[in-house]
CSV table of C-alpha atoms in Angstrom, one decimal:
chain,number,residue,atom,x,y,z
A,356,MET,CA,55.4,126.8,139.1
A,357,ARG,CA,58.4,125.8,137.0
A,358,ILE,CA,57.0,124.7,133.7
A,359,PHE,CA,58.8,123.0,130.8
A,360,VAL,CA,57.3,123.8,127.4
A,361,THR,CA,58.2,121.9,124.2
A,362,GLY,CA,57.5,123.7,120.9
A,363,ALA,CA,58.1,126.9,122.9
A,364,THR,CA,58.9,129.1,119.9
A,365,GLY,CA,56.2,127.8,117.6
A,366,PHE,CA,52.9,129.5,116.7
A,367,ILE,CA,51.0,128.1,119.6
A,368,GLY,CA,53.9,127.3,122.0
A,369,SER,CA,55.2,130.9,122.0
A,370,ALA,CA,51.7,132.1,123.0
A,371,VAL,CA,51.6,129.5,125.8
A,372,VAL,CA,55.0,130.7,127.1
A,373,GLN,CA,53.8,134.3,127.2
A,374,GLU,CA,50.6,133.3,128.9
A,375,LEU,CA,52.5,131.4,131.6
A,376,LEU,CA,55.0,134.2,132.2
A,377,ALA,CA,52.2,136.8,132.5
A,378,ALA,CA,50.5,134.6,135.1
A,379,GLY,CA,53.7,134.5,137.2
A,380,HIS,CA,55.0,131.0,136.3
A,381,ASN,CA,58.7,130.3,135.5
A,382,VAL,CA,59.2,128.8,132.1
A,383,THR,CA,61.9,126.7,130.5
A,384,GLY,CA,61.5,126.3,126.8
A,385,PHE,CA,62.9,123.5,124.6
A,386,ALA,CA,65.1,124.9,121.8
A,387,ARG,CA,66.9,123.2,118.9
A,388,SER,CA,68.8,126.3,117.7
A,389,ASP,CA,70.6,129.4,118.9
A,390,ALA,CA,67.9,131.5,117.3
A,391,SER,CA,65.1,129.7,119.2
A,392,ALA,CA,67.1,130.0,122.4
A,393,ALA,CA,67.6,133.7,121.8
A,394,ALA,CA,63.8,134.2,121.2
A,395,LEU,CA,63.1,132.4,124.5
A,396,THR,CA,65.6,134.4,126.4
A,397,ASP,CA,64.2,137.6,125.0
A,398,ALA,CA,60.7,136.5,126.1
A,399,GLY,CA,61.9,136.0,129.6
A,400,ALA,CA,62.1,132.2,129.6
A,401,ASP,CA,65.0,129.9,130.4
A,402,VAL,CA,66.3,127.5,127.8
A,403,ALA,CA,66.9,123.7,127.6
A,404,PHE,CA,68.5,122.6,124.4
A,405,GLY,CA,67.4,119.5,122.6
A,406,SER,CA,65.0,118.0,120.0
A,407,LEU,CA,62.1,115.6,120.1
A,408,ASP,CA,64.5,112.8,119.2
A,409,ASP,CA,66.6,113.5,122.3
A,410,LEU,CA,64.7,111.5,124.9
A,411,ASP,CA,67.4,112.0,127.6
A,412,ALA,CA,67.2,115.8,127.2
A,413,LEU,CA,63.4,115.6,127.4
A,414,GLN,CA,63.5,113.5,130.5
A,415,LYS,CA,66.0,115.7,132.2
A,416,ALA,CA,64.1,118.9,131.5
A,417,ALA,CA,60.8,117.3,132.6
A,418,ALA,CA,62.3,116.0,135.8
A,419,ALA,CA,63.6,119.4,136.7
A,420,SER,CA,60.1,120.9,136.2
A,421,GLU,CA,56.9,121.1,138.2
A,422,GLY,CA,54.9,120.5,135.1
A,423,VAL,CA,55.1,120.0,131.3
A,424,ILE,CA,53.2,121.4,128.4
A,425,HIS,CA,54.0,119.5,125.2
A,426,THR,CA,53.1,121.5,122.1
A,427,ALA,CA,55.9,120.3,119.8
A,428,HIS,CA,55.1,117.9,116.9
A,429,ASN,CA,57.0,117.0,113.8
A,430,HIS,CA,54.7,118.3,110.9
A,431,ASP,CA,57.3,117.5,108.2
A,432,PHE,CA,55.1,114.7,106.9
A,433,ALA,CA,56.5,114.9,103.4
A,434,ASN,CA,59.9,113.7,104.7
A,435,VAL,CA,59.1,111.7,107.8
A,436,GLY,CA,55.5,110.6,107.2
A,437,ARG,CA,52.7,110.7,109.7
A,438,ASP,CA,53.5,107.3,111.2
A,439,VAL,CA,57.0,108.3,112.0
A,440,ALA,CA,55.9,111.6,113.5
A,441,ALA,CA,53.3,109.9,115.6
A,442,ALA,CA,55.9,107.4,116.9
A,443,GLN,CA,58.2,110.2,117.7
A,444,ASP,CA,55.5,112.0,119.6
A,445,LEU,CA,54.6,108.9,121.6
A,446,ALA,CA,58.2,108.3,122.5
A,447,ALA,CA,58.6,111.9,123.7
A,448,ILE,CA,55.5,111.7,125.8
A,449,THR,CA,56.5,108.3,127.3
A,450,ALA,CA,59.9,109.7,128.3
A,451,MET,CA,58.5,112.8,129.9
A,452,GLY,CA,55.8,110.8,131.6
A,453,HIS,CA,58.4,108.5,133.1
A,454,ALA,CA,60.3,111.5,134.5
A,455,LEU,CA,57.1,112.8,136.2
A,456,SER,CA,55.9,109.4,137.4
A,457,GLY,CA,54.8,109.5,141.1
A,458,SER,CA,55.2,113.3,141.3
A,459,GLY,CA,51.6,114.4,140.9
A,460,HIS,CA,52.8,117.1,138.5
A,461,PRO,CA,50.8,118.0,135.4
A,462,LEU,CA,51.7,116.8,131.9
A,463,ILE,CA,49.6,118.3,129.2
A,464,ILE,CA,49.9,117.1,125.6
A,465,THR,CA,48.5,118.5,122.4
A,466,SER,CA,46.2,116.6,120.1
A,467,ALA,CA,43.4,117.5,117.7
A,468,THR,CA,39.6,117.6,117.7
A,469,ALA,CA,39.2,114.3,116.0
A,470,ALA,CA,36.1,113.5,118.2
A,471,PRO,CA,33.0,115.7,118.8
A,472,THR,CA,33.2,116.0,122.6
A,473,GLU,CA,35.7,115.7,125.4
A,474,ASP,CA,34.2,112.4,126.5
A,475,ASP,CA,34.7,110.7,123.1
A,476,ASP,CA,37.7,108.7,122.1
A,477,CYS,CA,39.1,109.6,118.7
A,478,ASP,CA,39.2,106.8,116.1
A,479,PRO,CA,42.0,104.2,117.0
A,480,GLY,CA,43.3,104.8,113.5
A,481,TYR,CA,43.9,108.4,114.1
A,482,PRO,CA,47.7,109.1,114.3
A,483,ARG,CA,47.6,110.8,117.7
A,484,TYR,CA,45.4,108.1,119.3
A,485,PRO,CA,48.3,106.3,120.9
A,486,SER,CA,49.7,109.5,122.3
A,487,GLU,CA,46.3,110.4,123.8
A,488,GLN,CA,45.9,106.9,125.4
A,489,ALA,CA,49.4,106.9,126.8
A,490,THR,CA,49.0,110.3,128.3
A,491,LEU,CA,45.7,109.5,130.0
A,492,ALA,CA,47.1,106.2,131.3
A,493,LEU,CA,49.8,108.2,133.2
A,494,ALA,CA,47.1,109.3,135.6
A,495,GLN,CA,47.4,105.8,137.1
A,496,HIS,CA,51.0,106.6,137.9
A,497,SER,CA,50.4,109.8,139.9
A,498,VAL,CA,50.9,112.1,136.9
A,499,ARG,CA,48.2,114.8,136.5
A,500,SER,CA,48.0,114.0,132.8
A,501,MET,CA,45.7,115.8,130.4
A,502,VAL,CA,45.1,116.2,126.7
A,503,VAL,CA,44.2,119.5,125.0
A,504,ARG,CA,42.7,119.0,121.6
A,505,LEU,CA,43.1,121.8,119.1
A,506,PRO,CA,40.7,122.4,116.2
A,507,PRO,CA,42.0,122.4,112.6
A,508,THR,CA,42.1,126.2,112.5
A,509,VAL,CA,44.1,127.8,115.3
A,510,HIS,CA,44.2,131.4,113.9
A,511,GLY,CA,45.8,134.7,114.7
A,512,ALA,CA,48.6,137.0,113.6
A,513,GLY,CA,51.8,135.2,112.9
A,514,ASP,CA,50.1,132.1,111.4
A,515,LYS,CA,52.4,131.2,108.5
A,516,SER,CA,51.9,127.5,107.9
A,517,GLY,CA,48.3,126.6,109.0
A,518,PHE,CA,45.4,125.9,106.7
A,519,VAL,CA,44.1,129.5,106.5
A,520,PRO,CA,47.4,131.0,105.1
A,521,ARG,CA,47.5,128.1,102.6
A,522,LEU,CA,44.0,129.0,101.5
A,523,PHE,CA,45.1,132.6,101.0
A,524,THR,CA,48.1,131.5,99.0
A,525,ARG,CA,45.9,129.2,96.8
A,526,ALA,CA,43.4,132.0,96.2
A,527,GLN,CA,46.2,134.4,95.1
A,528,ASP,CA,47.7,131.7,92.8
A,529,LYS,CA,44.3,130.8,91.2
A,530,GLY,CA,42.7,134.2,91.1
A,531,VAL,CA,39.6,133.0,93.0
A,532,SER,CA,38.8,132.0,96.5
A,533,ALA,CA,36.9,128.8,96.4
A,534,TRP,CA,34.9,126.4,98.5
A,535,ILE,CA,33.7,122.9,97.5
A,536,GLY,CA,30.1,122.1,96.6
A,537,GLU,CA,27.6,124.0,98.8
A,538,GLY,CA,30.4,124.9,101.3
A,539,GLN,CA,28.2,124.0,104.4
A,540,ASN,CA,30.8,121.6,105.8
A,541,ARG,CA,32.3,123.1,109.0
A,542,TRP,CA,35.7,123.7,110.6
A,543,PRO,CA,36.0,124.4,114.3
A,544,SER,CA,38.3,127.3,115.2
A,545,VAL,CA,40.1,129.1,118.1
A,546,HIS,CA,42.4,132.1,118.4
A,547,ARG,CA,45.9,131.2,119.5
A,548,LEU,CA,45.7,133.4,122.6
A,549,ASP,CA,42.5,131.8,123.7
A,550,ALA,CA,44.1,128.4,123.2
A,551,ALA,CA,47.1,129.5,125.2
A,552,ARG,CA,44.9,130.5,128.1
A,553,LEU,CA,43.2,127.1,128.1
A,554,PHE,CA,46.6,125.4,128.4
A,555,ARG,CA,47.3,127.6,131.5
A,556,LEU,CA,43.9,126.8,133.0
A,557,ALA,CA,44.4,123.1,132.5
A,558,LEU,CA,47.8,123.4,134.1
A,559,GLU,CA,46.5,125.2,137.1
A,560,LYS,CA,43.3,123.4,137.8
A,561,GLY,CA,42.7,120.6,135.3
A,562,THR,CA,41.9,117.1,136.4
A,563,ALA,CA,44.1,114.1,135.8
A,564,GLY,CA,42.9,111.9,133.0
A,565,SER,CA,40.9,114.7,131.3
A,566,ARG,CA,40.6,115.8,127.7
A,567,TYR,CA,39.9,119.5,127.0
A,568,HIS,CA,38.7,121.0,123.7
A,569,ALA,CA,40.2,124.4,122.8
A,570,VAL,CA,37.2,125.2,120.6
A,571,HIS,CA,35.8,128.7,120.3
A,572,GLU,CA,33.6,128.3,117.2
A,573,GLU,CA,32.1,124.9,116.9
A,574,GLY,CA,31.9,125.0,113.2
A,575,VAL,CA,32.6,127.8,110.7
A,576,PRO,CA,31.2,126.9,107.2
A,577,THR,CA,33.9,126.7,104.6
A,578,ARG,CA,32.0,128.9,102.3
A,579,GLU,CA,32.1,131.7,104.8
A,580,ILE,CA,35.9,131.2,105.1
A,581,ALA,CA,36.3,131.4,101.3
A,582,GLU,CA,34.1,134.4,101.0
A,583,ALA,CA,36.0,136.3,103.8
A,584,ILE,CA,39.3,135.5,102.0
A,585,GLY,CA,37.9,136.7,98.7
A,586,ARG,CA,36.8,140.0,100.3
A,587,ARG,CA,40.2,140.4,101.9
A,588,LEU,CA,42.0,139.8,98.6
A,589,ASN,CA,39.4,141.5,96.4
A,590,LEU,CA,39.0,138.3,94.5
A,591,PRO,CA,35.8,136.5,93.4
A,592,ALA,CA,34.6,133.7,95.7
A,593,VAL,CA,33.2,130.6,93.9
A,594,SER,CA,32.0,127.1,94.4
A,595,LEU,CA,33.9,124.2,92.8
A,596,PRO,CA,32.6,120.7,92.2
A,597,SER,CA,34.2,118.0,94.2
A,598,ALA,CA,35.8,116.5,91.1
A,599,ASP,CA,37.9,119.7,90.7
A,600,ALA,CA,39.0,120.0,94.3
A,601,ALA,CA,42.2,118.1,94.1
A,602,ASP,CA,43.4,120.0,91.1
A,603,HIS,CA,42.6,123.4,92.6
A,604,PHE,CA,43.6,122.8,96.2
A,605,GLY,CA,46.1,120.0,96.1
A,606,PHE,CA,46.2,118.1,99.4
A,607,LEU,CA,44.0,120.8,101.0
A,608,GLY,CA,41.1,119.5,98.8
A,609,HIS,CA,40.5,116.5,101.1
A,610,ILE,CA,40.8,118.6,104.3
A,611,LEU,CA,38.6,121.4,103.0
A,612,ALA,CA,35.8,118.9,102.1
A,613,LEU,CA,35.7,117.5,105.7
A,614,ASP,CA,32.8,118.4,108.0
A,615,ILE,CA,34.2,118.6,111.4
A,616,TYR,CA,32.2,119.4,114.5
A,617,ALA,CA,33.6,119.7,118.0
A,618,SER,CA,32.1,121.0,121.2
A,619,SER,CA,33.9,122.6,124.1
A,620,ALA,CA,30.9,122.7,126.5
A,621,ALA,CA,32.5,120.4,129.1
A,622,THR,CA,35.8,122.3,128.9
A,623,ARG,CA,34.1,125.7,129.5
A,624,ASP,CA,32.2,124.3,132.4
A,625,GLN,CA,35.1,122.5,134.1
A,626,LEU,CA,37.8,125.2,133.7
A,627,ASP,CA,35.7,128.3,133.4
A,628,TRP,CA,37.3,129.0,130.0
A,629,GLN,CA,35.6,131.7,128.0
A,630,PRO,CA,37.2,132.7,124.6
A,631,VAL,CA,37.5,136.5,124.3
A,632,GLN,CA,39.5,136.9,121.1
A,633,PRO,CA,38.0,137.5,117.6
A,634,GLY,CA,36.5,134.6,115.7
A,635,LEU,CA,38.0,133.3,112.5
A,636,ILE,CA,36.0,135.4,110.1
A,637,ALA,CA,36.6,138.5,112.1
A,638,ASP,CA,40.3,137.7,112.3
A,639,ILE,CA,40.5,137.3,108.5
A,640,GLU,CA,38.6,140.5,107.8
A,641,GLU,CA,40.6,142.5,110.4
A,642,GLY,CA,43.8,141.7,108.5
A,643,ALA,CA,45.5,139.0,110.6
A,644,TYR,CA,46.5,137.1,107.4
A,645,SER,CA,46.9,139.7,104.6
A,646,GLN,CA,46.7,143.4,103.7
A,647,LYS,CA,44.8,144.6,100.7
């Protein structure tokens, strides 16, 4: 199949491109710069130039494809804000969905595990709720539309801006690796290569109007994450009271305090998806994020 991939040179998108190429698909990646275009060409993919604001370019590339995997998202919240980023995402999905309308071709978008199971809607106040709903509605217009929800921790070598490398940096800056309170609150996780395989399986045999959870570990206690980082950096691992979280972690304090549970039981059953890559703690201990 000829597949158009947005975010094709990102941490997750680049793994999706490699997964698709290895499976024999032809890939066109969306690129904003010559450097991104060169990376795609080196990987064996074709290039379409444009940005998420360029709806005409998105429509043209989607119309020329036999399927779309949308992994791009504007995470520059400090400058554009979450609402602007969410509106940009919705406009991009709407444009690509219009291009695929009536084709029966797949459109897979990326969201987050803001609900415990695949059958659950996320809260209507969640920024990506409109994108999820718009995508699922495209199934009524002969688009094989699907949502892949990613956990807060998609880990692996090359992760430079996710939550785990930020926790490493904070531990190095503060001289301790910390968790909040008892540290029993959980983060789901998945390795980027396992997530990439799920995108491909959804593309090849997913059902229109479905949501899939790319969750390997349903909930890793934050204390275990902090302790693994401490061991890797040879730093003490300590508990902090909630009152000190904002000062120690900055904006990460709120996120680290969340207890997030997400299951992938339905996804595994429907797509025969079985994660095979290391779990989060093993990935940290094997050096994916730092060297002693």
